[in-house]
XYZ file of C-alpha atoms in Angstrom:
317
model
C 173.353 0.130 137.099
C 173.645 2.904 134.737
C 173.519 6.360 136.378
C 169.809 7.924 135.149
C 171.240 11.302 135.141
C 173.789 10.255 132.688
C 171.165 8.697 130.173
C 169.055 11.707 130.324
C 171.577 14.060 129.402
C 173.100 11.795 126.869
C 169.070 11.322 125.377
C 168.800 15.038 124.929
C 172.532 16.151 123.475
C 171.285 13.259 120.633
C 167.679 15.168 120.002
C 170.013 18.470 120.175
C 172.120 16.838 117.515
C 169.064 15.976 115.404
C 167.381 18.557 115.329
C 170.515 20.749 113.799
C 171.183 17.768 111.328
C 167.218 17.576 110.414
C 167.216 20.973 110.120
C 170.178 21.135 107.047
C 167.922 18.728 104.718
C 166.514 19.186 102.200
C 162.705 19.809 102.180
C 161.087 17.582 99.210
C 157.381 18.403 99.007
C 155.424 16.921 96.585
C 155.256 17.995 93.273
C 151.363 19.406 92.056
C 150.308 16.975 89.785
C 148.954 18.404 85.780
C 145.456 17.304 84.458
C 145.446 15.022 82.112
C 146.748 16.223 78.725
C 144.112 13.818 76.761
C 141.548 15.358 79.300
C 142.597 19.154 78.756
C 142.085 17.914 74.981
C 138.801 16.959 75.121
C 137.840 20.114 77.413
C 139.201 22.307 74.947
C 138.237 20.437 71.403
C 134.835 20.258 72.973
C 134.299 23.957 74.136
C 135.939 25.022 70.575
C 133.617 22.871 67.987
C 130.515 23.362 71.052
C 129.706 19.823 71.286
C 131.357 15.775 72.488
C 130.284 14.187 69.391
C 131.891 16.838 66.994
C 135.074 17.248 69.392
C 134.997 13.138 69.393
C 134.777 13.489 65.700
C 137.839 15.533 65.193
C 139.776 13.679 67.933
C 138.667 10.172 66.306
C 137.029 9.339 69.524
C 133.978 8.682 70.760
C 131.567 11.192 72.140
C 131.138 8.982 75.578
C 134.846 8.979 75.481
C 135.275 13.321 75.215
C 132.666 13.615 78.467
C 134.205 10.958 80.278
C 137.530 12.716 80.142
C 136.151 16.266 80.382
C 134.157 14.515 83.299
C 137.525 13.448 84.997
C 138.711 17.246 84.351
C 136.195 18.687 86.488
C 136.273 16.280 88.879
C 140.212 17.209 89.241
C 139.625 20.735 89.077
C 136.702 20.423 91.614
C 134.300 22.818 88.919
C 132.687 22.096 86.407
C 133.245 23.505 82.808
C 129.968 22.815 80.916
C 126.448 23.311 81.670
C 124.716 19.874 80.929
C 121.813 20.395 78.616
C 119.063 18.061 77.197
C 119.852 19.922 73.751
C 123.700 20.089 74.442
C 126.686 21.384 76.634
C 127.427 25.161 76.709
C 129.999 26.294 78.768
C 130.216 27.826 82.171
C 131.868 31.481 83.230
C 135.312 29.095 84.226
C 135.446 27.480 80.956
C 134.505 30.154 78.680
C 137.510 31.885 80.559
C 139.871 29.487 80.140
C 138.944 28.604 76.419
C 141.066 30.693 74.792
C 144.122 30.012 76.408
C 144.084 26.485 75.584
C 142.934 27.276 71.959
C 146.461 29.177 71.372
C 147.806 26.407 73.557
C 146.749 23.610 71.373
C 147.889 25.339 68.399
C 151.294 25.982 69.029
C 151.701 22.486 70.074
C 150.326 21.654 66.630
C 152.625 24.084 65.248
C 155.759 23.029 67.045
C 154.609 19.031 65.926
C 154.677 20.302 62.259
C 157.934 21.489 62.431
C 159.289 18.780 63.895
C 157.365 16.708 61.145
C 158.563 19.121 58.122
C 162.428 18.575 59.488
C 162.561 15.714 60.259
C 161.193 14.233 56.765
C 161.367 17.331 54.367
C 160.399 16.020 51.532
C 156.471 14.246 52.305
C 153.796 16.327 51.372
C 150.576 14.783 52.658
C 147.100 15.985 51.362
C 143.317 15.575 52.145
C 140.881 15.912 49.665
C 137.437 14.860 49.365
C 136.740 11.104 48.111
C 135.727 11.662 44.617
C 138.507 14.777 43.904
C 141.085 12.163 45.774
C 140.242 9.343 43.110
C 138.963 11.360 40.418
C 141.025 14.196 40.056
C 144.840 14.139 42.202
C 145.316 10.398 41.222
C 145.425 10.476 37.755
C 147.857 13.993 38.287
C 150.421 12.568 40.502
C 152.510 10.229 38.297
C 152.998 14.127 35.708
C 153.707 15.595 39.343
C 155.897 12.876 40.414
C 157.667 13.321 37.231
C 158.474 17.057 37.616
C 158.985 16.387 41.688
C 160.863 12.615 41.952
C 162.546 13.590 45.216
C 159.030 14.710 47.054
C 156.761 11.407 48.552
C 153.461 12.271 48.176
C 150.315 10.676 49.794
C 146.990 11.346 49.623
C 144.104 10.543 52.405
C 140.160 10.890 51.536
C 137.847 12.704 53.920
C 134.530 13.442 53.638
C 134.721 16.809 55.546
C 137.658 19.312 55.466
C 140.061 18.902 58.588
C 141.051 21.957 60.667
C 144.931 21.990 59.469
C 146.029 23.919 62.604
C 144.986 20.522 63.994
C 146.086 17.643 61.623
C 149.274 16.347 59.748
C 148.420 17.364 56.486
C 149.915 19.964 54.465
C 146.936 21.137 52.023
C 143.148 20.538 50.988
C 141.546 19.645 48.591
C 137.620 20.421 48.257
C 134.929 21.532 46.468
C 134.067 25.118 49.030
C 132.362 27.925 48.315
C 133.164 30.361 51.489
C 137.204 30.182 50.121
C 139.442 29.746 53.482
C 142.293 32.371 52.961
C 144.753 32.460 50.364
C 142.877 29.552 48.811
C 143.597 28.517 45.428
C 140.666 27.605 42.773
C 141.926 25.077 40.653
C 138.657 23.786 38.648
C 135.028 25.401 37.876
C 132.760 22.196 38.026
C 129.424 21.778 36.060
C 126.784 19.009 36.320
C 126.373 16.747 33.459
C 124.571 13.292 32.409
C 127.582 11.286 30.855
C 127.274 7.361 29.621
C 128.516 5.208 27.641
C 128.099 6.031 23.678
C 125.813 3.007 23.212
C 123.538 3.951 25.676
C 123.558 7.669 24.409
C 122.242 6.765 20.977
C 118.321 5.718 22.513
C 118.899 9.070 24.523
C 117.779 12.124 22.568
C 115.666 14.466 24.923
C 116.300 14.816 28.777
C 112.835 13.471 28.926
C 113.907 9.749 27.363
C 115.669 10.148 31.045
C 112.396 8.900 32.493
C 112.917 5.361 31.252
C 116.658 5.226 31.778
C 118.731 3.805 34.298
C 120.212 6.613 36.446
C 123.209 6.022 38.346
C 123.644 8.347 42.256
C 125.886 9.035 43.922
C 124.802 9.019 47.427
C 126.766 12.292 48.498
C 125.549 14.460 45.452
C 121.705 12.770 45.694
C 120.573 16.342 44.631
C 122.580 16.960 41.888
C 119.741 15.260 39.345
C 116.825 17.325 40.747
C 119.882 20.460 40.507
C 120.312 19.359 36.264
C 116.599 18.708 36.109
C 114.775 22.096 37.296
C 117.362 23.433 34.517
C 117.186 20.517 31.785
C 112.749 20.224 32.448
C 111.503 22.782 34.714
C 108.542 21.834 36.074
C 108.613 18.106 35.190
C 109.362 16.749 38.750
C 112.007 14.572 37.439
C 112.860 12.127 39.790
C 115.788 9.521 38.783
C 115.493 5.641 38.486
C 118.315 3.323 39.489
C 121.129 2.365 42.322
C 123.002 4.335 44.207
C 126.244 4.286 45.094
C 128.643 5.282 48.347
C 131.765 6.001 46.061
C 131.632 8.256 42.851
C 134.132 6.316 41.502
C 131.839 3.283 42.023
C 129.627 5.308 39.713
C 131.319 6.459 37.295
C 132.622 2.445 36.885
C 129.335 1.777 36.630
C 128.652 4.222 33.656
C 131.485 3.307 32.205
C 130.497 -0.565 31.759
C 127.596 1.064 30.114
C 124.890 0.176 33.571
C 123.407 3.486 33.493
C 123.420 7.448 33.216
C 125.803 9.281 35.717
C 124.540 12.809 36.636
C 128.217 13.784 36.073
C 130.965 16.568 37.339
C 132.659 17.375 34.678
C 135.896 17.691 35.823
C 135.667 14.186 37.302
C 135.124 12.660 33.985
C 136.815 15.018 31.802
C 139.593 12.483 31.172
C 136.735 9.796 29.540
C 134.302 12.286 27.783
C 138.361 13.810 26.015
C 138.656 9.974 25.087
C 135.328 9.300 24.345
C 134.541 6.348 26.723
C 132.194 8.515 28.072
C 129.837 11.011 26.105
C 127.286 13.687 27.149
C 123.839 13.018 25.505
C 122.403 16.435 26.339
C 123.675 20.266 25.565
C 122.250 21.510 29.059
C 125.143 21.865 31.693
C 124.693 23.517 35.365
C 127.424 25.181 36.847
C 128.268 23.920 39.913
C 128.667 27.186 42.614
C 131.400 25.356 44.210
C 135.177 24.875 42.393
C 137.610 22.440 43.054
C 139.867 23.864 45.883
C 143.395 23.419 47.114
C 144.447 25.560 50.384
C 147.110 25.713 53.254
C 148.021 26.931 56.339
C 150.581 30.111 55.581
C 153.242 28.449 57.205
C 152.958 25.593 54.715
C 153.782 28.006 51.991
C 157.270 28.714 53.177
C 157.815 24.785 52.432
C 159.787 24.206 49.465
C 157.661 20.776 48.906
C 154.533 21.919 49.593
C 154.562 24.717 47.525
C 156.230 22.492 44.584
C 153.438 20.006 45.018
C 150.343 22.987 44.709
C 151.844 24.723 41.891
C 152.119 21.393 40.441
C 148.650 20.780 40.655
C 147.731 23.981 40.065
C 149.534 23.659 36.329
C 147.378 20.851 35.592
C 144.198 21.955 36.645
């Protein structure tokens, strides 16, 4: 039988031995885990733009979507960041002092993708531009700026609203603006005008022959007609007659086909009133308070493409 005073002093030169060799490893603790990058988006395009449906808008989510993450944010952070109102959010004293470090955050990550976008394809210029000026006005200019520019790929995507460019992948904008962003570019005065077809002109030879016409909207300028008619019959109430449409383009087609009168821009349709597949029945023009626009970051300005693509563009305007 084993002696029990032997064990015992065997049992604790092994714990002796342990505890020196425990002692000499490593101690891995675990490693504090970050929020949610999508959810530290949402938190901080929310608090920015003051609202989940515009901060859903810009980060082509939906506005459920933008609380549910901010949602998971405070939950993680055990506070809460907005003030839940039945007319909105506004933020509390944590997240109104913690917005503006993730506003510069956010922006030199958006700075530091741009780069990486501008090197690694140097020659793409991408531009957004409002629907109409996209169709209407750059598209019929790129194949001369193509020409001048073969090496540079060019694309063009049509927004409604202009995007915050510290925020998206494109390099310049294109809009009609009044309040001009810095170091903005006009490129176009604009001036409302009814334009048809020249056999429809000839039973048109006062704005008030308008009354029995067929007048052709565009859905996104529905005020430009009452605009041309306090000028063209003030104090007639003119109200137009016809369809409406959700593309200009749609109707200046339409006007071209000879359907109707367009309550024109005229730098849309300068191209077919120069040819003459369009004509303007009436002397009275309105000048528009907005111009045609093209802008950039500053950064973007230091790109040879970019800046060979607006100068382009700002020849032909």
């Amino acid at each position: 039988m084993a002696d029990a005073g032997g064990f015992a002093q065997t049992r604790f030169q092994e714990y002796e031995a342990w505890k020196i060799w425990g002692s000499s490893m490593p101690v891995l603790p675990p490693t504090p885990r970050l929020p949610s990058l999508n959810a530290l988006r949402a938190f901080e395009a929310a608090a920015r733009l003051g609202g989940f449906a515009t901060a859903g808008d810009e980060l082509a989510v939906s506005a459920g979507a933008v609380a549910s993450l901010v949602r998971q944010l405070e939950d993680d952070l055990g506070a809460a960041l907005f003030q839940r109102q039945a007319r909105g959010i506004r933020l509390t004293p944590l997240g109104a002092r913690a917005l503006p470090a993730f506003v510069s955050a956010f922006d030199e990550l958006a700075h530091a993708v741009r780069g990486l976008r501008r090197d690694a394809v140097p020659g793409r210029v991408h531009i957004a531009a409002l629907p109409a000026l996209a169709q209407l006005w750059i598209v019929p200019r790129l194949p001369a700026v193509r020409a001048l520019h073969p090496g540079i790929d060019i694309s063009v995507t049509a927004m409604e609203h202009p995007p915050n460019l510290k925020r998206v992948p494109f390099d310049m904008c294109l809009f009609y603006v009044g309040a001009l962003p810095p170091g903005a570019v006009i490129l176009a005065r604009d001036a409302l005008v009814p334009v048809c077809a020249p056999a429809l002109a000839a039973s048109l030879r006062v704005p008030g022959d308008l009354r029995d016409a067929v007048c052709l909207t565009d859905t996104a300028w529905a005020d430009d007609w009452a605009i041309w008619g306090q000028a063209a019959m003030p104090g007639h109430g003119f109200a137009p007659r016809g369809p409406q449409f959700s593309l200009y383009a749609m109707a200046v087609a339409e006007a071209l086909s000879g359907a109707g009168v367009l309550m024109a821009h005229r730098a849309l349709v300068a191209g077919h009133l120069a040819s003459g597949a369009l004509v303007a029945p009436f002397a009275t023009e309105v000048p528009l308070p907005q111009p045609i626009t093209l802008w950039m970051l500053p950064e973007a300005r230091g790109n040879g493409a970019v800046a060979q693509v607006a100068e382009a563009l700002r020849g032909m305007s």
